[in-house]
């Protein structure tokens, strides 16, 4: 799993058109907006297919960890295939994204953008040092590569 | 080089704080906005250090190709380290980003966000099928991996 976490003034989206892989969703789930939110752009990867429950738990933990650091109470789960060149099946992706939203809903206001739709979106990134972080989760390798602490040394 | 190309209603940024790697820039270059623009989020990679002139030419060609497809006349060059885990040196990144901006300036209105600064930004992605594309340039391997045509099959 590849995560790009952006602390935003707001994030809003509108599903415009389904791709062949589109998740079926109610009309009410095709648009959404959160203010003062952490937006988690997520690519679920082939590697994540082996143990989806563990990936859901670790993914939710990583997102919650950053939400805590930036003091965000709202989380947007946003599928983002362009973060990886080794994607999972769509079914696995939807399962993991829904699972993460369920876990995080226990402690945060959570919204999830639908999978497999062409979406318009607007995001406003705050620009403080923790407002853009990336993390890679590779459970099979027994590690979580956090880009949080080294982000200042990166070319943000 | 990793490219994430977003066709936007607008993209605006404001440099907030320099990192240790920050490029020195005039105050006037610390803020900017383009409307109806293609925003090229770019990670310059280790791999790009061997032949920077060729990477500048190929990178500019790829961006121009997409700008042509979406009929954008304005291009934002935006450094985005989070697209890769194998970054070039900052000096190489700045050289290539500046070089791409120079080449593209011959045919487009170009703006370049400064390298190595924490930046606030807002982007509004249009949401049509070509409005989010990614490309990987690996010149040493003699290929450009285009994600343009297969984007519909990805979990956008
Ligand atoms: Mg602000």
Tab-separated table of C-alpha atoms and ligand atoms in Angstrom:
chain	number	residue	atom	x	y	z
A	1	UNK	CA	0.000	0.000	0.000
A	2	UNK	CA	1.174	3.432	-0.923
A	3	UNK	CA	-0.213	6.330	1.070
A	4	UNK	CA	0.017	10.045	0.338
A	5	UNK	CA	-1.377	11.994	3.261
A	6	UNK	CA	-2.316	15.635	2.786
A	7	UNK	CA	-3.507	17.858	5.598
A	8	UNK	CA	-6.020	20.072	3.897
A	9	UNK	CA	-8.153	23.140	4.487
A	10	UNK	CA	-10.710	21.217	2.460
A	11	UNK	CA	-11.038	18.340	0.009
A	12	UNK	CA	-14.055	17.881	-2.219
A	13	UNK	CA	-14.824	15.493	-5.046
A	14	UNK	CA	-17.485	14.644	-7.570
A	15	UNK	CA	-17.639	11.332	-9.445
A	16	UNK	CA	-18.113	12.177	-13.107
A	17	UNK	CA	-18.032	8.911	-15.046
A	18	UNK	CA	-17.553	5.252	-14.196
A	19	UNK	CA	-14.575	3.310	-15.539
A	20	UNK	CA	-15.014	-0.378	-16.320
A	21	UNK	CA	-13.871	-1.078	-12.754
A	22	UNK	CA	-16.263	1.272	-11.042
A	23	UNK	CA	-17.702	0.373	-7.682
A	24	UNK	CA	-21.500	0.676	-7.616
A	25	UNK	CA	-22.503	3.477	-5.294
A	26	UNK	CA	-25.586	5.446	-4.354
A	27	UNK	CA	-25.909	8.878	-5.941
A	28	UNK	CA	-25.403	10.420	-2.506
A	29	UNK	CA	-21.903	8.908	-2.333
A	30	UNK	CA	-20.817	10.428	-5.629
A	31	UNK	CA	-20.095	13.862	-4.166
A	32	UNK	CA	-18.533	14.902	-0.938
A	33	UNK	CA	-16.542	17.490	0.940
A	34	UNK	CA	-14.636	17.615	4.200
A	35	UNK	CA	-13.127	20.715	5.765
A	36	UNK	CA	-10.031	20.636	7.970
A	37	UNK	CA	-9.382	17.055	6.967
A	38	UNK	CA	-6.537	14.658	6.441
A	39	UNK	CA	-6.882	13.295	2.926
A	40	UNK	CA	-5.410	9.818	2.462
A	41	UNK	CA	-4.687	9.139	-1.208
A	42	UNK	CA	-4.241	5.375	-1.355
A	43	UNK	CA	-2.989	2.829	-3.888
A	44	UNK	CA	-3.730	-0.748	-2.813
A	45	UNK	CA	-1.034	-3.009	-4.247
A	46	UNK	CA	-0.619	-6.628	-5.364
A	47	UNK	CA	1.463	-7.130	-2.275
A	48	UNK	CA	-1.571	-6.307	-0.104
A	49	UNK	CA	-3.641	-9.232	-1.370
A	50	UNK	CA	-2.080	-11.841	0.889
A	51	UNK	CA	-3.485	-10.622	4.182
A	52	UNK	CA	-6.137	-7.977	3.700
A	53	UNK	CA	-7.162	-7.839	7.364
A	54	UNK	CA	-3.632	-7.034	8.482
A	55	UNK	CA	-3.269	-4.421	5.741
A	56	UNK	CA	-6.547	-2.779	6.790
A	57	UNK	CA	-5.343	-2.640	10.399
A	58	UNK	CA	-1.895	-1.295	9.560
A	59	UNK	CA	-3.191	1.169	6.959
A	60	UNK	CA	-5.750	2.561	9.400
A	61	UNK	CA	-3.084	2.778	12.112
A	62	UNK	CA	-0.743	4.771	9.863
A	63	UNK	CA	-3.486	7.176	8.814
A	64	UNK	CA	-4.634	7.641	12.412
A	65	UNK	CA	-1.046	8.236	13.477
A	66	UNK	CA	-0.702	11.155	11.055
A	67	UNK	CA	-4.195	12.449	11.859
A	68	UNK	CA	-3.087	12.588	15.481
A	69	UNK	CA	0.091	14.465	14.625
A	70	UNK	CA	-1.720	17.135	12.623
A	71	UNK	CA	-4.742	17.148	14.950
A	72	UNK	CA	-7.253	16.353	12.218
A	73	UNK	CA	-10.651	14.972	13.195
A	74	UNK	CA	-11.867	14.249	9.670
A	75	UNK	CA	-10.404	11.774	7.215
A	76	UNK	CA	-11.033	11.388	3.486
A	77	UNK	CA	-10.191	7.956	2.029
A	78	UNK	CA	-9.401	8.599	-1.634
A	79	UNK	CA	-8.357	5.799	-4.049
A	80	UNK	CA	-5.327	6.888	-6.053
A	81	UNK	CA	-3.957	4.352	-8.517
A	82	UNK	CA	-1.247	6.671	-9.824
A	83	UNK	CA	0.815	6.157	-6.658
A	84	UNK	CA	1.821	2.635	-7.699
A	85	UNK	CA	2.671	0.628	-10.791
A	86	UNK	CA	1.752	-2.651	-9.096
A	87	UNK	CA	-1.934	-2.477	-8.229
A	88	UNK	CA	-4.102	-5.078	-6.515
A	89	UNK	CA	-7.304	-6.376	-8.073
A	90	UNK	CA	-10.195	-3.906	-7.871
A	91	UNK	CA	-12.064	-6.248	-5.501
A	92	UNK	CA	-9.166	-6.264	-3.050
A	93	UNK	CA	-8.787	-2.515	-3.308
A	94	UNK	CA	-12.445	-1.879	-2.516
A	95	UNK	CA	-12.359	-4.355	0.382
A	96	UNK	CA	-9.311	-2.703	1.937
A	97	UNK	CA	-10.486	0.877	1.377
A	98	UNK	CA	-13.893	0.085	2.912
A	99	UNK	CA	-12.219	-1.736	5.780
A	100	UNK	CA	-9.948	1.202	6.543
A	101	UNK	CA	-12.924	3.583	6.453
A	102	UNK	CA	-14.824	1.329	8.886
A	103	UNK	CA	-11.944	1.121	11.343
A	104	UNK	CA	-11.228	4.843	11.232
A	105	UNK	CA	-14.931	5.695	11.615
A	106	UNK	CA	-14.700	4.568	15.227
A	107	UNK	CA	-12.664	7.667	16.065
A	108	UNK	CA	-12.963	10.087	13.165
A	109	UNK	CA	-15.496	11.574	10.809
A	110	UNK	CA	-14.699	9.582	7.677
A	111	UNK	CA	-15.724	9.965	4.054
A	112	UNK	CA	-14.693	7.623	1.240
A	113	UNK	CA	-14.518	8.594	-2.429
A	114	UNK	CA	-15.804	5.833	-4.738
A	115	UNK	CA	-13.354	3.499	-6.436
A	116	UNK	CA	-13.005	3.304	-10.199
A	117	UNK	CA	-14.732	6.535	-11.172
A	118	UNK	CA	-13.276	9.483	-13.019
A	119	UNK	CA	-13.570	12.167	-10.396
A	120	UNK	CA	-13.221	15.911	-10.310
A	121	UNK	CA	-11.662	17.063	-7.069
A	122	UNK	CA	-10.295	20.146	-5.389
A	123	UNK	CA	-7.844	20.004	-2.521
A	124	UNK	CA	-6.167	22.759	-0.572
A	125	UNK	CA	-2.966	21.621	1.133
A	126	UNK	CA	-2.037	23.635	4.194
A	127	UNK	CA	1.698	23.778	3.524
A	128	UNK	CA	3.078	23.232	7.018
A	129	UNK	CA	5.941	20.725	7.374
A	130	UNK	CA	3.670	17.778	8.203
A	131	UNK	CA	1.012	18.602	5.648
A	132	UNK	CA	2.388	16.240	2.973
A	133	UNK	CA	3.675	12.844	4.019
A	134	UNK	CA	4.005	9.562	2.210
A	135	UNK	CA	4.203	6.066	3.623
A	136	UNK	CA	4.695	2.623	2.132
A	137	UNK	CA	3.273	-0.428	3.833
A	138	UNK	CA	4.899	-3.771	2.976
A	139	UNK	CA	3.632	-6.167	5.571
A	140	UNK	CA	5.201	-9.253	4.008
A	141	UNK	CA	8.570	-7.643	4.454
A	142	UNK	CA	7.712	-6.947	8.054
A	143	UNK	CA	8.145	-3.232	7.836
A	144	UNK	CA	6.448	0.058	7.383
A	145	UNK	CA	8.574	2.580	5.580
A	146	UNK	CA	7.654	5.918	7.004
A	147	UNK	CA	8.504	8.988	5.033
A	148	UNK	CA	7.290	11.206	7.820
A	149	UNK	CA	10.547	11.932	9.543
A	150	UNK	CA	12.649	12.190	6.447
A	151	UNK	CA	10.184	14.380	4.634
A	152	UNK	CA	12.076	17.542	5.432
A	153	UNK	CA	15.082	16.157	3.614
A	154	UNK	CA	12.993	15.434	0.567
A	155	UNK	CA	12.322	17.810	-2.235
A	156	UNK	CA	8.836	18.726	-1.177
B	1	UNK	CA	11.469	10.700	-13.657
B	2	UNK	CA	7.986	10.194	-12.369
B	3	UNK	CA	5.297	12.485	-13.726
B	4	UNK	CA	1.760	12.987	-12.456
B	5	UNK	CA	-0.140	15.213	-14.862
B	6	UNK	CA	-3.348	16.864	-13.730
B	7	UNK	CA	-5.531	18.939	-16.015
B	8	UNK	CA	-6.862	21.589	-13.715
B	9	UNK	CA	-9.343	24.419	-13.565
B	10	UNK	CA	-6.629	26.132	-11.561
B	11	UNK	CA	-3.495	25.442	-9.559
B	12	UNK	CA	-2.058	27.903	-7.075
B	13	UNK	CA	0.774	27.688	-4.578
B	14	UNK	CA	2.538	29.669	-1.915
B	15	UNK	CA	5.981	28.783	-0.571
B	16	UNK	CA	5.725	28.865	3.206
B	17	UNK	CA	9.068	27.757	4.620
B	18	UNK	CA	12.370	26.611	3.138
B	19	UNK	CA	13.673	23.117	3.810
B	20	UNK	CA	17.426	22.605	4.072
B	21	UNK	CA	17.415	21.899	0.341
B	22	UNK	CA	15.504	24.970	-0.694
B	23	UNK	CA	16.316	26.653	-3.958
B	24	UNK	CA	16.952	30.394	-3.522
B	25	UNK	CA	14.209	32.335	-5.240
B	26	UNK	CA	12.962	35.894	-5.509
B	27	UNK	CA	9.933	36.743	-3.403
B	28	UNK	CA	7.918	37.116	-6.600
B	29	UNK	CA	8.496	33.434	-7.407
B	30	UNK	CA	7.165	32.228	-4.051
B	31	UNK	CA	3.518	32.522	-5.058
B	32	UNK	CA	1.745	31.736	-8.260
B	33	UNK	CA	-1.447	30.664	-9.934
B	34	UNK	CA	-2.431	29.369	-13.348
B	35	UNK	CA	-5.982	28.854	-14.591
B	36	UNK	CA	-6.924	26.186	-17.145
B	37	UNK	CA	-3.494	24.613	-16.776
B	38	UNK	CA	-1.823	21.254	-16.966
B	39	UNK	CA	-0.001	20.748	-13.656
B	40	UNK	CA	3.036	18.484	-13.931
B	41	UNK	CA	3.951	17.075	-10.517
B	42	UNK	CA	7.489	15.777	-10.998
B	43	UNK	CA	9.923	13.618	-9.054
B	44	UNK	CA	13.425	13.692	-10.563
B	45	UNK	CA	15.111	10.374	-9.822
B	46	UNK	CA	18.622	8.995	-9.327
B	47	UNK	CA	18.244	7.352	-12.682
B	48	UNK	CA	17.932	10.778	-14.341
B	49	UNK	CA	21.403	11.926	-13.278
B	50	UNK	CA	23.282	10.179	-16.090
B	51	UNK	CA	22.046	12.302	-18.972
B	52	UNK	CA	20.201	15.372	-17.766
B	53	UNK	CA	19.891	16.944	-21.221
B	54	UNK	CA	18.107	13.894	-22.614
B	55	UNK	CA	15.825	13.722	-19.568
B	56	UNK	CA	14.929	17.410	-19.960
B	57	UNK	CA	14.068	16.828	-23.623
B	58	UNK	CA	12.033	13.673	-22.999
B	59	UNK	CA	10.293	15.081	-19.918
B	60	UNK	CA	9.283	18.231	-21.793
B	61	UNK	CA	8.110	16.124	-24.745
B	62	UNK	CA	5.884	13.980	-22.514
B	63	UNK	CA	4.353	17.007	-20.791
B	64	UNK	CA	3.766	18.764	-24.119
B	65	UNK	CA	2.194	15.608	-25.502
B	66	UNK	CA	-0.414	15.555	-22.730
B	67	UNK	CA	-0.904	19.341	-22.888
B	68	UNK	CA	-1.729	18.859	-26.569
B	69	UNK	CA	-4.213	16.081	-25.821
B	70	UNK	CA	-6.105	18.120	-23.234
B	71	UNK	CA	-5.645	21.383	-25.153
B	72	UNK	CA	-3.960	23.215	-22.282
B	73	UNK	CA	-1.923	26.315	-23.067
B	74	UNK	CA	-0.507	26.792	-19.572
B	75	UNK	CA	1.798	24.443	-17.697
B	76	UNK	CA	2.779	24.406	-14.025
B	77	UNK	CA	6.042	22.606	-13.221
B	78	UNK	CA	5.670	21.426	-9.623
B	79	UNK	CA	8.384	19.435	-7.813
B	80	UNK	CA	6.845	16.454	-6.046
B	81	UNK	CA	9.244	14.202	-4.197
B	82	UNK	CA	6.508	11.916	-2.869
B	83	UNK	CA	6.130	10.279	-6.286
B	84	UNK	CA	9.409	8.365	-5.900
B	85	UNK	CA	11.503	6.632	-3.287
B	86	UNK	CA	14.683	7.039	-5.339
B	87	UNK	CA	15.302	10.750	-5.732
B	88	UNK	CA	18.122	12.522	-7.539
B	89	UNK	CA	20.338	15.071	-5.835
B	90	UNK	CA	18.630	18.436	-5.317
B	91	UNK	CA	21.073	20.083	-7.760
B	92	UNK	CA	20.098	17.657	-10.528
B	93	UNK	CA	16.403	18.089	-9.757
B	94	UNK	CA	16.599	21.880	-9.995
B	95	UNK	CA	18.618	21.687	-13.208
B	96	UNK	CA	16.096	19.352	-14.857
B	97	UNK	CA	13.013	21.205	-13.623
B	98	UNK	CA	14.427	24.537	-14.834
B	99	UNK	CA	15.429	22.941	-18.125
B	100	UNK	CA	11.952	21.544	-18.705
B	101	UNK	CA	10.394	24.920	-17.902
B	102	UNK	CA	12.738	26.620	-20.393
B	103	UNK	CA	11.951	24.177	-23.193
B	104	UNK	CA	8.196	24.300	-22.594
B	105	UNK	CA	8.246	28.115	-22.405
B	106	UNK	CA	8.849	28.184	-26.142
B	107	UNK	CA	5.270	27.045	-26.750
B	108	UNK	CA	3.353	27.435	-23.490
B	109	UNK	CA	2.802	29.837	-20.641
B	110	UNK	CA	4.906	28.156	-17.970
B	111	UNK	CA	5.218	28.680	-14.235
B	112	UNK	CA	7.550	26.732	-11.950
B	113	UNK	CA	7.004	26.232	-8.226
B	114	UNK	CA	10.250	26.505	-6.245
B	115	UNK	CA	12.097	23.354	-5.220
B	116	UNK	CA	12.658	22.406	-1.602
B	117	UNK	CA	10.088	24.638	0.045
B	118	UNK	CA	7.115	23.645	2.135
B	119	UNK	CA	4.296	24.923	0.006
B	120	UNK	CA	0.584	25.438	0.449
B	121	UNK	CA	-1.276	24.681	-2.740
B	122	UNK	CA	-4.783	24.312	-4.077
B	123	UNK	CA	-5.575	22.346	-7.207
B	124	UNK	CA	-8.870	21.654	-8.896
B	125	UNK	CA	-8.769	18.571	-11.133
B	126	UNK	CA	-11.303	18.601	-13.960
B	127	UNK	CA	-12.263	14.941	-13.718
B	128	UNK	CA	-12.486	14.008	-17.393
B	129	UNK	CA	-10.807	10.747	-18.478
B	130	UNK	CA	-7.502	12.396	-19.452
B	131	UNK	CA	-7.359	14.761	-16.488
B	132	UNK	CA	-5.105	12.498	-14.389
B	133	UNK	CA	-2.275	10.647	-16.080
B	134	UNK	CA	1.030	9.322	-14.857
B	135	UNK	CA	4.179	8.558	-16.785
B	136	UNK	CA	7.544	7.083	-15.899
B	137	UNK	CA	10.626	8.028	-17.873
B	138	UNK	CA	13.551	5.586	-17.724
B	139	UNK	CA	15.868	6.653	-20.495
B	140	UNK	CA	18.637	4.229	-19.646
B	141	UNK	CA	16.196	1.408	-20.194
B	142	UNK	CA	15.330	2.928	-23.547
B	143	UNK	CA	11.671	3.326	-22.819
B	144	UNK	CA	8.979	5.620	-21.680
B	145	UNK	CA	6.248	3.885	-19.769
B	146	UNK	CA	3.090	5.740	-20.576
B	147	UNK	CA	0.153	5.331	-18.288
B	148	UNK	CA	-2.008	7.454	-20.542
B	149	UNK	CA	-3.740	4.773	-22.536
B	150	UNK	CA	-4.154	2.320	-19.729
B	151	UNK	CA	-5.433	4.884	-17.280
B	152	UNK	CA	-9.026	3.891	-17.824
B	153	UNK	CA	-8.219	0.403	-16.600
B	154	UNK	CA	-6.618	1.775	-13.473
B	155	UNK	CA	-8.371	2.536	-10.250
B	156	UNK	CA	-8.590	6.251	-10.800
C	1	LIG	MG1	-4.335	27.976	5.023
